[in-house]
N, CA, C and O atoms as a GROMACS GRO file, in nm:
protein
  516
    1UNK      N    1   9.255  13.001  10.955
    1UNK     CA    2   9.120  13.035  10.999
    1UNK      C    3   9.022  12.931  10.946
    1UNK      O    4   9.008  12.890  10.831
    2UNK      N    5   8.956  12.898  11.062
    2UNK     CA    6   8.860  12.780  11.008
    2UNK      C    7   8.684  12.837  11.066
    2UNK      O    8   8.654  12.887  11.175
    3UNK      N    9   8.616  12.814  10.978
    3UNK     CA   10   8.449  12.879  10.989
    3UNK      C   11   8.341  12.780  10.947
    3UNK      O   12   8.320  12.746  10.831
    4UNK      N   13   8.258  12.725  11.082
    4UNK     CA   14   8.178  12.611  11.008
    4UNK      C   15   8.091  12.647  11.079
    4UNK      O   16   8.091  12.673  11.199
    5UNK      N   17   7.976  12.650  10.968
    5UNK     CA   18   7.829  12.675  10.975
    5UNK      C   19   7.736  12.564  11.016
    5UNK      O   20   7.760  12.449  10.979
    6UNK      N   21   7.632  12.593  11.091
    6UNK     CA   22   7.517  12.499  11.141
    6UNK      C   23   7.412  12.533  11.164
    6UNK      O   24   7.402  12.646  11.213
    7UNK      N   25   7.300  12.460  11.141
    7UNK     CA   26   7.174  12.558  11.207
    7UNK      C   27   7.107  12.523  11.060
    7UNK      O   28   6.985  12.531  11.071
    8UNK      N   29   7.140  12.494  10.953
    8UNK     CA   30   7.061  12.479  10.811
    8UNK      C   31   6.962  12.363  10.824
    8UNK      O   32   6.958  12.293  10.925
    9UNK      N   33   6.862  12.339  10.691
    9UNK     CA   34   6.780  12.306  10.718
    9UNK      C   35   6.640  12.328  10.686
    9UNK      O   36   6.627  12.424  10.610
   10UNK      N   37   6.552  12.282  10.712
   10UNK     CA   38   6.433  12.264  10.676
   10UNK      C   39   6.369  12.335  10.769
   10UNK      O   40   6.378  12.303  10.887
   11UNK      N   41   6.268  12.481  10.714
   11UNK     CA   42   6.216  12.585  10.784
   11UNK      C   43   6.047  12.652  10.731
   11UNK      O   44   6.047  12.743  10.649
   12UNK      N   45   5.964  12.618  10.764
   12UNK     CA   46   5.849  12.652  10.733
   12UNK      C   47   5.836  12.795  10.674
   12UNK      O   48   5.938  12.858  10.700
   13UNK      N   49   5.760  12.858  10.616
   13UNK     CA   50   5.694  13.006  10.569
   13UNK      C   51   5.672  13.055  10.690
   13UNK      O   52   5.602  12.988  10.766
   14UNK      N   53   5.720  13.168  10.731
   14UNK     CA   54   5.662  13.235  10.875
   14UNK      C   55   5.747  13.193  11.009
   14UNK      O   56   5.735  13.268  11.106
   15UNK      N   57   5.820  13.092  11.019
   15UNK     CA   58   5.885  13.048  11.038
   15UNK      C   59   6.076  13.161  11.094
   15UNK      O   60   6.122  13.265  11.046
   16UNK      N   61   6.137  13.058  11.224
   16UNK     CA   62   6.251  13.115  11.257
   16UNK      C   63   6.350  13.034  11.197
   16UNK      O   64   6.299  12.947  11.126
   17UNK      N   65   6.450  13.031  11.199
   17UNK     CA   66   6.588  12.982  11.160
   17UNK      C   67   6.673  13.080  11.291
   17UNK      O   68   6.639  13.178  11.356
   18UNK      N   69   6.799  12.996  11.286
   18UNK     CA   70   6.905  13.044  11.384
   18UNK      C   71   7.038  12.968  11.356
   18UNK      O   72   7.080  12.868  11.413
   19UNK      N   73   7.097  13.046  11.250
   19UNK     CA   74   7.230  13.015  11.234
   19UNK      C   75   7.330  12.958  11.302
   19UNK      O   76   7.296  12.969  11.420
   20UNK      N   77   7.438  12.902  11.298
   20UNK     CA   78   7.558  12.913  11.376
   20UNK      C   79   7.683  12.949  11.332
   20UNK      O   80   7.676  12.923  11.211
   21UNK      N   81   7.810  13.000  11.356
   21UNK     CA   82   7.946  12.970  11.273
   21UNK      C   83   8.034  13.011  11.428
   21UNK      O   84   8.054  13.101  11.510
   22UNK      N   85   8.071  12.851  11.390
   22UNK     CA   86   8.210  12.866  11.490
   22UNK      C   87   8.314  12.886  11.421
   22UNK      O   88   8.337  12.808  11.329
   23UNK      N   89   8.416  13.012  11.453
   23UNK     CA   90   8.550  12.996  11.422
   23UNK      C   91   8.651  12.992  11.501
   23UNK      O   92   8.663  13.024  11.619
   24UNK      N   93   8.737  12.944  11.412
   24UNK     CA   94   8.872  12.885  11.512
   24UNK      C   95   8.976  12.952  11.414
   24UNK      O   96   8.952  13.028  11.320
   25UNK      N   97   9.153  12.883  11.482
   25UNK     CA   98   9.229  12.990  11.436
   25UNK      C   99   9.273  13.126  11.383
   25UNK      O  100   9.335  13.153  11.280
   26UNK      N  101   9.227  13.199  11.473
   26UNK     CA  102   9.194  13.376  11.468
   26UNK      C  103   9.156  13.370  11.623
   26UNK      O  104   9.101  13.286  11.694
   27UNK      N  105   9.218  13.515  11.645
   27UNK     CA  106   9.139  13.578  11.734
   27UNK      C  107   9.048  13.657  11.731
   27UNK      O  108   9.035  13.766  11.676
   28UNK      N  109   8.946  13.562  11.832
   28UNK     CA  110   8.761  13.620  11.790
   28UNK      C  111   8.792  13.756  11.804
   28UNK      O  112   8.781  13.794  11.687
   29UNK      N  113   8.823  13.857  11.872
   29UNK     CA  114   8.807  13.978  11.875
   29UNK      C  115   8.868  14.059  11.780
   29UNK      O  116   8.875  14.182  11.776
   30UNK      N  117   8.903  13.991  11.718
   30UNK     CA  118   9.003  14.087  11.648
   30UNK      C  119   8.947  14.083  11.503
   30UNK      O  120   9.013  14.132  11.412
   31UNK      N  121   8.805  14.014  11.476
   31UNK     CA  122   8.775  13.972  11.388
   31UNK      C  123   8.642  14.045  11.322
   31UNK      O  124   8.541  14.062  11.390
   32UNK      N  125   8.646  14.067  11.245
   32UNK     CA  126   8.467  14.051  11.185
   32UNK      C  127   8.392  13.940  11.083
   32UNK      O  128   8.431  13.905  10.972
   33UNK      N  129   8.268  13.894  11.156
   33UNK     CA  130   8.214  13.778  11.048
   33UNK      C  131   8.100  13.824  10.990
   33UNK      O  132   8.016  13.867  11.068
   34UNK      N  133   8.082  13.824  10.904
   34UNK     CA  134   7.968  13.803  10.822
   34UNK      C  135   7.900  13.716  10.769
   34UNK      O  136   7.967  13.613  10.758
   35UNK      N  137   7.753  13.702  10.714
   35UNK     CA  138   7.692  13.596  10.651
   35UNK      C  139   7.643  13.636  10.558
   35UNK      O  140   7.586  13.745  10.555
   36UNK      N  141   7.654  13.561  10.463
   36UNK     CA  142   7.608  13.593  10.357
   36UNK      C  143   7.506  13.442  10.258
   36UNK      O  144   7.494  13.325  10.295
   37UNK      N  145   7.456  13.501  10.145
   37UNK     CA  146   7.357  13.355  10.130
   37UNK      C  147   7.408  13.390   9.904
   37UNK      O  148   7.454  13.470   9.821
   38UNK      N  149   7.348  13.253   9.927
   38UNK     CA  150   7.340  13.201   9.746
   38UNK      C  151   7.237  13.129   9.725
   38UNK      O  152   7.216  13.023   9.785
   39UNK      N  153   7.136  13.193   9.608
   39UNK     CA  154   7.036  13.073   9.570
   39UNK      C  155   7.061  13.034   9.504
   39UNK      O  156   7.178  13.062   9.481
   40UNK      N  157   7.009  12.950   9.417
   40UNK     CA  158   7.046  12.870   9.246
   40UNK      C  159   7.045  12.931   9.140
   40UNK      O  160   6.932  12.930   9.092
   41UNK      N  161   7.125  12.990   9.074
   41UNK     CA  162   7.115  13.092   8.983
   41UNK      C  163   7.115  13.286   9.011
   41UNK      O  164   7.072  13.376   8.939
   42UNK      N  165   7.179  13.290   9.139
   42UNK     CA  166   7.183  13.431   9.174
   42UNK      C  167   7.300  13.427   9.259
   42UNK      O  168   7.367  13.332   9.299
   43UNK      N  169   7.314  13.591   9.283
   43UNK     CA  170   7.428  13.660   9.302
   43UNK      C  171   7.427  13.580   9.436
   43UNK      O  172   7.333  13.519   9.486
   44UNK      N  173   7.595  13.599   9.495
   44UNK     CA  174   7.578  13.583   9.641
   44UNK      C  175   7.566  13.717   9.681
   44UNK      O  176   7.614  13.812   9.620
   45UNK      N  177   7.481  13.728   9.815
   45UNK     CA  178   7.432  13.860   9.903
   45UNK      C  179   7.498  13.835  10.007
   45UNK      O  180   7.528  13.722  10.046
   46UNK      N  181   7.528  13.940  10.060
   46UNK     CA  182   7.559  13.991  10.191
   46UNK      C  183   7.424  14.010  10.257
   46UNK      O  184   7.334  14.075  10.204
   47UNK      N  185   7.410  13.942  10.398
   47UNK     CA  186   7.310  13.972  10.476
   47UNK      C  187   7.366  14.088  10.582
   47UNK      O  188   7.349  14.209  10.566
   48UNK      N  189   7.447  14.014  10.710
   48UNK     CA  190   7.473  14.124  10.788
   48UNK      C  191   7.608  14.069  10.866
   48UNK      O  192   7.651  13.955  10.848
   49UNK      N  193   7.666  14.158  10.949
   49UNK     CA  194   7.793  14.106  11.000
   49UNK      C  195   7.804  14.176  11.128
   49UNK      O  196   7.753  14.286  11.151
   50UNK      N  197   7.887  14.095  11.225
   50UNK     CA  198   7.928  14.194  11.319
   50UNK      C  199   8.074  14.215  11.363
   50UNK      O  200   8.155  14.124  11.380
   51UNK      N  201   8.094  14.328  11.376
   51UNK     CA  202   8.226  14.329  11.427
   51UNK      C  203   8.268  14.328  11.555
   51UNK      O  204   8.247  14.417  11.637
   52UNK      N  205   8.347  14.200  11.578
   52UNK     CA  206   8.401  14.162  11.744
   52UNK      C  207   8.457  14.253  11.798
   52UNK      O  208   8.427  14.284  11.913
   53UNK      N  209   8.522  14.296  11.751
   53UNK     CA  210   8.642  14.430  11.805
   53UNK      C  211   8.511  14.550  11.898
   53UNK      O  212   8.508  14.598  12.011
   54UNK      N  213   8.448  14.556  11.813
   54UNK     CA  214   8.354  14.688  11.924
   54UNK      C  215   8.201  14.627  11.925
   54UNK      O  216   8.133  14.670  12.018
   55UNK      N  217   8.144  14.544  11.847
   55UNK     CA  218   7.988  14.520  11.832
   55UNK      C  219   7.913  14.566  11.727
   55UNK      O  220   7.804  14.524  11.690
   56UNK      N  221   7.978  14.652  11.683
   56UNK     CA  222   7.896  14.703  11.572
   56UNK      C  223   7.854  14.621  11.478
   56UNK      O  224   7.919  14.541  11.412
   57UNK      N  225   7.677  14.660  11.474
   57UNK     CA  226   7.639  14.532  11.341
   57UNK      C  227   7.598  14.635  11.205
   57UNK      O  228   7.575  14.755  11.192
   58UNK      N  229   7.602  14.532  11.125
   58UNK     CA  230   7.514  14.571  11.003
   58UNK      C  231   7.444  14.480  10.939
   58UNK      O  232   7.468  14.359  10.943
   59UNK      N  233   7.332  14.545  10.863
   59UNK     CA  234   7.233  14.494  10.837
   59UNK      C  235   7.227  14.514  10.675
   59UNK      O  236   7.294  14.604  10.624
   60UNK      N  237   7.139  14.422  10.588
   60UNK     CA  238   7.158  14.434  10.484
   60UNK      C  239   6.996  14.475  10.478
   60UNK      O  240   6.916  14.424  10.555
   61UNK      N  241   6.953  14.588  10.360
   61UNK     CA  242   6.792  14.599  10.358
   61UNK      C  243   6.683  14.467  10.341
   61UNK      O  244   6.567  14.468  10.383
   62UNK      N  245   6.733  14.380  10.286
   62UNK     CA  246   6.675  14.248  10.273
   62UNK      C  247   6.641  14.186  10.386
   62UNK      O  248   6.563  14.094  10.358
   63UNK      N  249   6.665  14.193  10.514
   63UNK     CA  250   6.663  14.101  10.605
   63UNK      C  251   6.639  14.212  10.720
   63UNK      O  252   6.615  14.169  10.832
   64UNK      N  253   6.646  14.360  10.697
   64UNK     CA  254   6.660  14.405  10.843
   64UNK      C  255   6.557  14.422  10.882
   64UNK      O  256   6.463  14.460  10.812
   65UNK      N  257   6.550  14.392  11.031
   65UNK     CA  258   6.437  14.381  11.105
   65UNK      C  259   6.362  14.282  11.103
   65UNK      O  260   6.258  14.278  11.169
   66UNK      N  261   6.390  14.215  11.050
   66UNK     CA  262   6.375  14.060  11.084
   66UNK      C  263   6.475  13.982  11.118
   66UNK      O  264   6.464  13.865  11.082
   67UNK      N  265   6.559  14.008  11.168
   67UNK     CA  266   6.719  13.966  11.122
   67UNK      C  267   6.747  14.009  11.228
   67UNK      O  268   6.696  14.117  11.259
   68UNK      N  269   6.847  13.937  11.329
   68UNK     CA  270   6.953  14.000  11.470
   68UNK      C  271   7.116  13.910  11.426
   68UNK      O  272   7.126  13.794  11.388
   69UNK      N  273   7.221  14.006  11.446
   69UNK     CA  274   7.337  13.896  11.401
   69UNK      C  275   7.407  13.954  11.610
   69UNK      O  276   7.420  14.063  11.665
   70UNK      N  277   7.432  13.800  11.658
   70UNK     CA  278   7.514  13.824  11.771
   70UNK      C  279   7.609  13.767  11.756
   70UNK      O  280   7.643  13.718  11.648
   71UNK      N  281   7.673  13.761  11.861
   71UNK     CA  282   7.867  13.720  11.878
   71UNK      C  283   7.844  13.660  12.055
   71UNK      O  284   7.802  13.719  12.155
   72UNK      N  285   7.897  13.507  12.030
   72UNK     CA  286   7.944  13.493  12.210
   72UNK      C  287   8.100  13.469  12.178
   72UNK      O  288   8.136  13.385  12.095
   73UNK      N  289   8.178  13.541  12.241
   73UNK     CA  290   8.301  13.507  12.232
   73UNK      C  291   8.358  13.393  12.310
   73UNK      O  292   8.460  13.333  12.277
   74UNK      N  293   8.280  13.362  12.425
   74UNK     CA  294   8.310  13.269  12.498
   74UNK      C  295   8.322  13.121  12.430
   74UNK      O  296   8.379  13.024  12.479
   75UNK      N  297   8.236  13.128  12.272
   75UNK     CA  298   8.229  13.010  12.224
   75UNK      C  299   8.283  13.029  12.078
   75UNK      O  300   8.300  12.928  12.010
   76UNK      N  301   8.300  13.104  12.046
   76UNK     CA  302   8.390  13.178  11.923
   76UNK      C  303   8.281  13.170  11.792
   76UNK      O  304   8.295  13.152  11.671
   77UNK      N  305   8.185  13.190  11.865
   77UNK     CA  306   8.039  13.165  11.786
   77UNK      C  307   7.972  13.238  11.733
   77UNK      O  308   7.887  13.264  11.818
   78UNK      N  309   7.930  13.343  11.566
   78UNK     CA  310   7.840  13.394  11.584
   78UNK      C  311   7.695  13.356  11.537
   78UNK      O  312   7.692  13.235  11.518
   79UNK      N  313   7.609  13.398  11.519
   79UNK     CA  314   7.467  13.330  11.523
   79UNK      C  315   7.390  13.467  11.433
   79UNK      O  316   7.409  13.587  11.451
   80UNK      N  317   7.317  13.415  11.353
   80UNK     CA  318   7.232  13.484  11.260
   80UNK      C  319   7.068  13.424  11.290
   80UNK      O  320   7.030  13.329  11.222
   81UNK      N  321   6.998  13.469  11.368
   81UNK     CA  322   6.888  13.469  11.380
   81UNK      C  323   6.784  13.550  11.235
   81UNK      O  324   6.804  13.668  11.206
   82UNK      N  325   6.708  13.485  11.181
   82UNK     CA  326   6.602  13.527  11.104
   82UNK      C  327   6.412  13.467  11.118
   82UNK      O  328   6.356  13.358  11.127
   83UNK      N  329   6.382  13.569  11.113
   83UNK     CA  330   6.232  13.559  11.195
   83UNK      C  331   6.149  13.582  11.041
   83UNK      O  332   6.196  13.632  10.939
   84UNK      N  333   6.037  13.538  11.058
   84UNK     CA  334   5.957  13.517  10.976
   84UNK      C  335   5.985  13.547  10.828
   84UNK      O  336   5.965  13.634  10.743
   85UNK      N  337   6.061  13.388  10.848
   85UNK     CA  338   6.077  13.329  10.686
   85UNK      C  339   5.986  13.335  10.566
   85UNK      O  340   5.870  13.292  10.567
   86UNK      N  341   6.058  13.401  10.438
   86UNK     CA  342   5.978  13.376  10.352
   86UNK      C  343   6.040  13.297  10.229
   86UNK      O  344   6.163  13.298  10.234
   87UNK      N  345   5.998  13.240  10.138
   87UNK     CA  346   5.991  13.150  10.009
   87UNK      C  347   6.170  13.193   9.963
   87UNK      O  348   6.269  13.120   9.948
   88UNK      N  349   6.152  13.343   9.952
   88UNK     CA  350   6.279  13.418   9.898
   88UNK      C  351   6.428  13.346  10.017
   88UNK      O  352   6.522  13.298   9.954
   89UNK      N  353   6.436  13.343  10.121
   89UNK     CA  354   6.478  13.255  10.254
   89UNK      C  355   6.566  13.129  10.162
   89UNK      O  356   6.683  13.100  10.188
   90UNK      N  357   6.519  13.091  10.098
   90UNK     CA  358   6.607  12.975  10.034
   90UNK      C  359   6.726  13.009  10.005
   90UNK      O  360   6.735  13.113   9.940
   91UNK      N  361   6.820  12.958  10.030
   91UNK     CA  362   6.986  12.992   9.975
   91UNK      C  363   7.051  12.863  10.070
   91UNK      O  364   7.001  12.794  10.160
   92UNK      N  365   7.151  12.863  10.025
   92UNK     CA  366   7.328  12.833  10.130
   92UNK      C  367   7.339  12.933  10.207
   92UNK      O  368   7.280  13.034  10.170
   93UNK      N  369   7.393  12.937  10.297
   93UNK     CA  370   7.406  12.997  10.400
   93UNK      C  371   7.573  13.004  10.451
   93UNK      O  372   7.631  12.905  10.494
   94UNK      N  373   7.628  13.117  10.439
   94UNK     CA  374   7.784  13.108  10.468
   94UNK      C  375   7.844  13.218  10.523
   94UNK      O  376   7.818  13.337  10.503
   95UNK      N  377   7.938  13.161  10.603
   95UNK     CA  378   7.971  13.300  10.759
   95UNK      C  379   8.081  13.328  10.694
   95UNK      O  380   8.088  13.268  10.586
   96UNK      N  381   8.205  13.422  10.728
   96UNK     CA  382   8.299  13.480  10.612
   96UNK      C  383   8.336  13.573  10.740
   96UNK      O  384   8.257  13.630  10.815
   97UNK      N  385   8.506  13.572  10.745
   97UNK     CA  386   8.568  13.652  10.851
   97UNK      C  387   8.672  13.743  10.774
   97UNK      O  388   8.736  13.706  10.676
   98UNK      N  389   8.678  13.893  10.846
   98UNK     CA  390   8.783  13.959  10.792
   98UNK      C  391   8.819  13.996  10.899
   98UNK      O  392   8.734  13.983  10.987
   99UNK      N  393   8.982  14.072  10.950
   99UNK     CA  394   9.060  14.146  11.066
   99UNK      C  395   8.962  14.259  11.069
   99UNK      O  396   8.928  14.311  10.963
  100UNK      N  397   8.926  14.290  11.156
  100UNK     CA  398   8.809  14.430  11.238
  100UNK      C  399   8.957  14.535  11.145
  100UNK      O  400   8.917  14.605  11.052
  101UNK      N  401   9.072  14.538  11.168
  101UNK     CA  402   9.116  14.657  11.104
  101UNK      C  403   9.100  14.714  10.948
  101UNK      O  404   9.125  14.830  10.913
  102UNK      N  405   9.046  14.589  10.852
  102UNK     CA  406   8.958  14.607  10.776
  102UNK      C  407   8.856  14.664  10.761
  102UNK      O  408   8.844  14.750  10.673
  103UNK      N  409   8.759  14.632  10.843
  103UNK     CA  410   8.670  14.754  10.876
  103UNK      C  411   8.628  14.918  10.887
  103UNK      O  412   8.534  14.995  10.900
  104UNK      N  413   8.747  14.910  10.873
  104UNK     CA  414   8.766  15.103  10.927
  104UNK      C  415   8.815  15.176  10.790
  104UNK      O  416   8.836  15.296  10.773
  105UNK      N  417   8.827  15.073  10.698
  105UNK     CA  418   8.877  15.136  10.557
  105UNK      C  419   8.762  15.169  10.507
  105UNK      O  420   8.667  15.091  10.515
  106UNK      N  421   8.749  15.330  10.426
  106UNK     CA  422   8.666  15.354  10.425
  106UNK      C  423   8.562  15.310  10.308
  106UNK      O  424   8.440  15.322  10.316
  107UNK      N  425   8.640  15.251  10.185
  107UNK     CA  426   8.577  15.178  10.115
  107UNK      C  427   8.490  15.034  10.159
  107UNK      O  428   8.386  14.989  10.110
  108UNK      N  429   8.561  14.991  10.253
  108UNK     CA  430   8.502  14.858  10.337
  108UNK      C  431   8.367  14.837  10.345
  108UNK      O  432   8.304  14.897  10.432
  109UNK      N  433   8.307  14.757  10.265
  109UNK     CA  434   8.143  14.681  10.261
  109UNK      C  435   8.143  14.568  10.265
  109UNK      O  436   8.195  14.483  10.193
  110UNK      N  437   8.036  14.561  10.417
  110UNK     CA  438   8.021  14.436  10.465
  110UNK      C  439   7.959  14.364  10.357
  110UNK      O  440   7.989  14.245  10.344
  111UNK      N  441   7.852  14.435  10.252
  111UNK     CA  442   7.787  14.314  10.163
  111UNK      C  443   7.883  14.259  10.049
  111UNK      O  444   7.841  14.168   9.978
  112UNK      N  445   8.026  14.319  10.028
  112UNK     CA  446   8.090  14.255   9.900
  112UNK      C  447   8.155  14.165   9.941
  112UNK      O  448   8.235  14.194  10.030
  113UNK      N  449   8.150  14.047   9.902
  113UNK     CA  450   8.202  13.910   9.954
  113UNK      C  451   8.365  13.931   9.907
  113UNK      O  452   8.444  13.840   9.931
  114UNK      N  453   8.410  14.053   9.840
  114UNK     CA  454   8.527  14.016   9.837
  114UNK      C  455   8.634  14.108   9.928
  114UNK      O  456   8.754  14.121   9.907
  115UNK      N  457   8.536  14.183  10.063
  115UNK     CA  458   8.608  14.259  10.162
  115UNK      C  459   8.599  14.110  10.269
  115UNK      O  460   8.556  14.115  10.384
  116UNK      N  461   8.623  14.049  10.236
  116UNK     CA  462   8.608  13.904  10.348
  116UNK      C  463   8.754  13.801  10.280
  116UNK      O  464   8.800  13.787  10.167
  117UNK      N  465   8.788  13.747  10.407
  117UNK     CA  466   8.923  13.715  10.369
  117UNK      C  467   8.879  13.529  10.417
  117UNK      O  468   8.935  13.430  10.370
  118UNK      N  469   8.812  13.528  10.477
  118UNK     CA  470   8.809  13.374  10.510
  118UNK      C  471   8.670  13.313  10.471
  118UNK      O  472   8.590  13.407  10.471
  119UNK      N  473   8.614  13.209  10.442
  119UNK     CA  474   8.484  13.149  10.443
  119UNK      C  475   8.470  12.986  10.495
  119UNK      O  476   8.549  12.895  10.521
  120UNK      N  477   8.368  13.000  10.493
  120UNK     CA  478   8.293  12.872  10.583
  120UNK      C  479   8.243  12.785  10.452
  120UNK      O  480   8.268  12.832  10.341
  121UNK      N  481   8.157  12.630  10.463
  121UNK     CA  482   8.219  12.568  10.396
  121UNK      C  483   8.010  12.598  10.316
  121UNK      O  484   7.973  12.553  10.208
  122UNK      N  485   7.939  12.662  10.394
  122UNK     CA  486   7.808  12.654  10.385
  122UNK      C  487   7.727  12.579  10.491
  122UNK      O  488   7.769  12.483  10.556
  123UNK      N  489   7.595  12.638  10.500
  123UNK     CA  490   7.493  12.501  10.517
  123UNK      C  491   7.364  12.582  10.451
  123UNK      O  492   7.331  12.700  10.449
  124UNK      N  493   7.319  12.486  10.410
  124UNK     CA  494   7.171  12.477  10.309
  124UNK      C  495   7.047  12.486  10.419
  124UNK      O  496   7.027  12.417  10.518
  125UNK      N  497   6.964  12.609  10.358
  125UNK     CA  498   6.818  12.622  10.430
  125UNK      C  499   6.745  12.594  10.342
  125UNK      O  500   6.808  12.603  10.236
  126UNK      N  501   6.635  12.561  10.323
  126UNK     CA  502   6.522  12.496  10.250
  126UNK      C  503   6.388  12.538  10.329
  126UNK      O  504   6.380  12.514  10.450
  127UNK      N  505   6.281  12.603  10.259
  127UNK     CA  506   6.186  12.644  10.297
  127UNK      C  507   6.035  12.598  10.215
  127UNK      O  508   6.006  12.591  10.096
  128UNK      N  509   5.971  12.577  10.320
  128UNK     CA  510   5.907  12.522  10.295
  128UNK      C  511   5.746  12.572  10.292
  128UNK      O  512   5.749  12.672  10.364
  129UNK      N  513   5.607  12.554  10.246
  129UNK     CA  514   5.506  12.660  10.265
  129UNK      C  515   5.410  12.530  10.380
  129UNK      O  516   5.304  12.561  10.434
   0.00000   0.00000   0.00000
């Protein structure tokens, strides 16, 4: 399984960003990705993920509602849209895949980076006022 992120970068206060992570080797449907972020000196977070197998998203309280996570399968792509950036917005940025049959366990949380079996290599957002 291979997961590479794009879309990082240099993003104003107030400001959109729009992720990317293509993965390869896996089948997209059978999959769930998540994103998750790291600043300099803090935890990594779970933002939100979706699962290919049915659509179902989740959202982390930090980001929801400002925040949409989609899936095109046609391009094995998913995309993390975030709308009006703030200062806090700074991190790495990294997509992270587990089998959708993971999912259904009932301990299974999308925000613990260690219910995720694959990761991406990062890309860096930088915000700016």
């Amino acid at each position: 399984v291979q997961l590479v992120e794009s879309g990082g970068g240099s993003v104003q206060v107030g400001g959109s960003l729009r992720l990317s992570c293509v993965a390869s080797g896996l089948v997209f449907e059978d999959y769930a990705i998540g994103w998750f972020r790291q600043a300099p000196g803090e935890e990594r977070e779970g933002l939100a993920c979706i699962d290919n197998s049915d659509g179902q998203t989740y959202y982390a309280n930090s980001i929801r509602g400002r925040s949409t996570i989609t899936s095109d399968s046609a391009l094995n792509t998913v995309y993390l849209e975030l709308d009006r950036v703030e200062r806090g917005d700074a991190a790495v940025y990294t997509c992270a895949a587990v089998p959708s049959l993971h999912t259904s366990i009932i301990s299974w949380d999308f925000e613990a980076d260690v219910d995720y079996t694959d990761w991406g290599q990062g890309t860096q957002v930088t915000v700016s006022s």
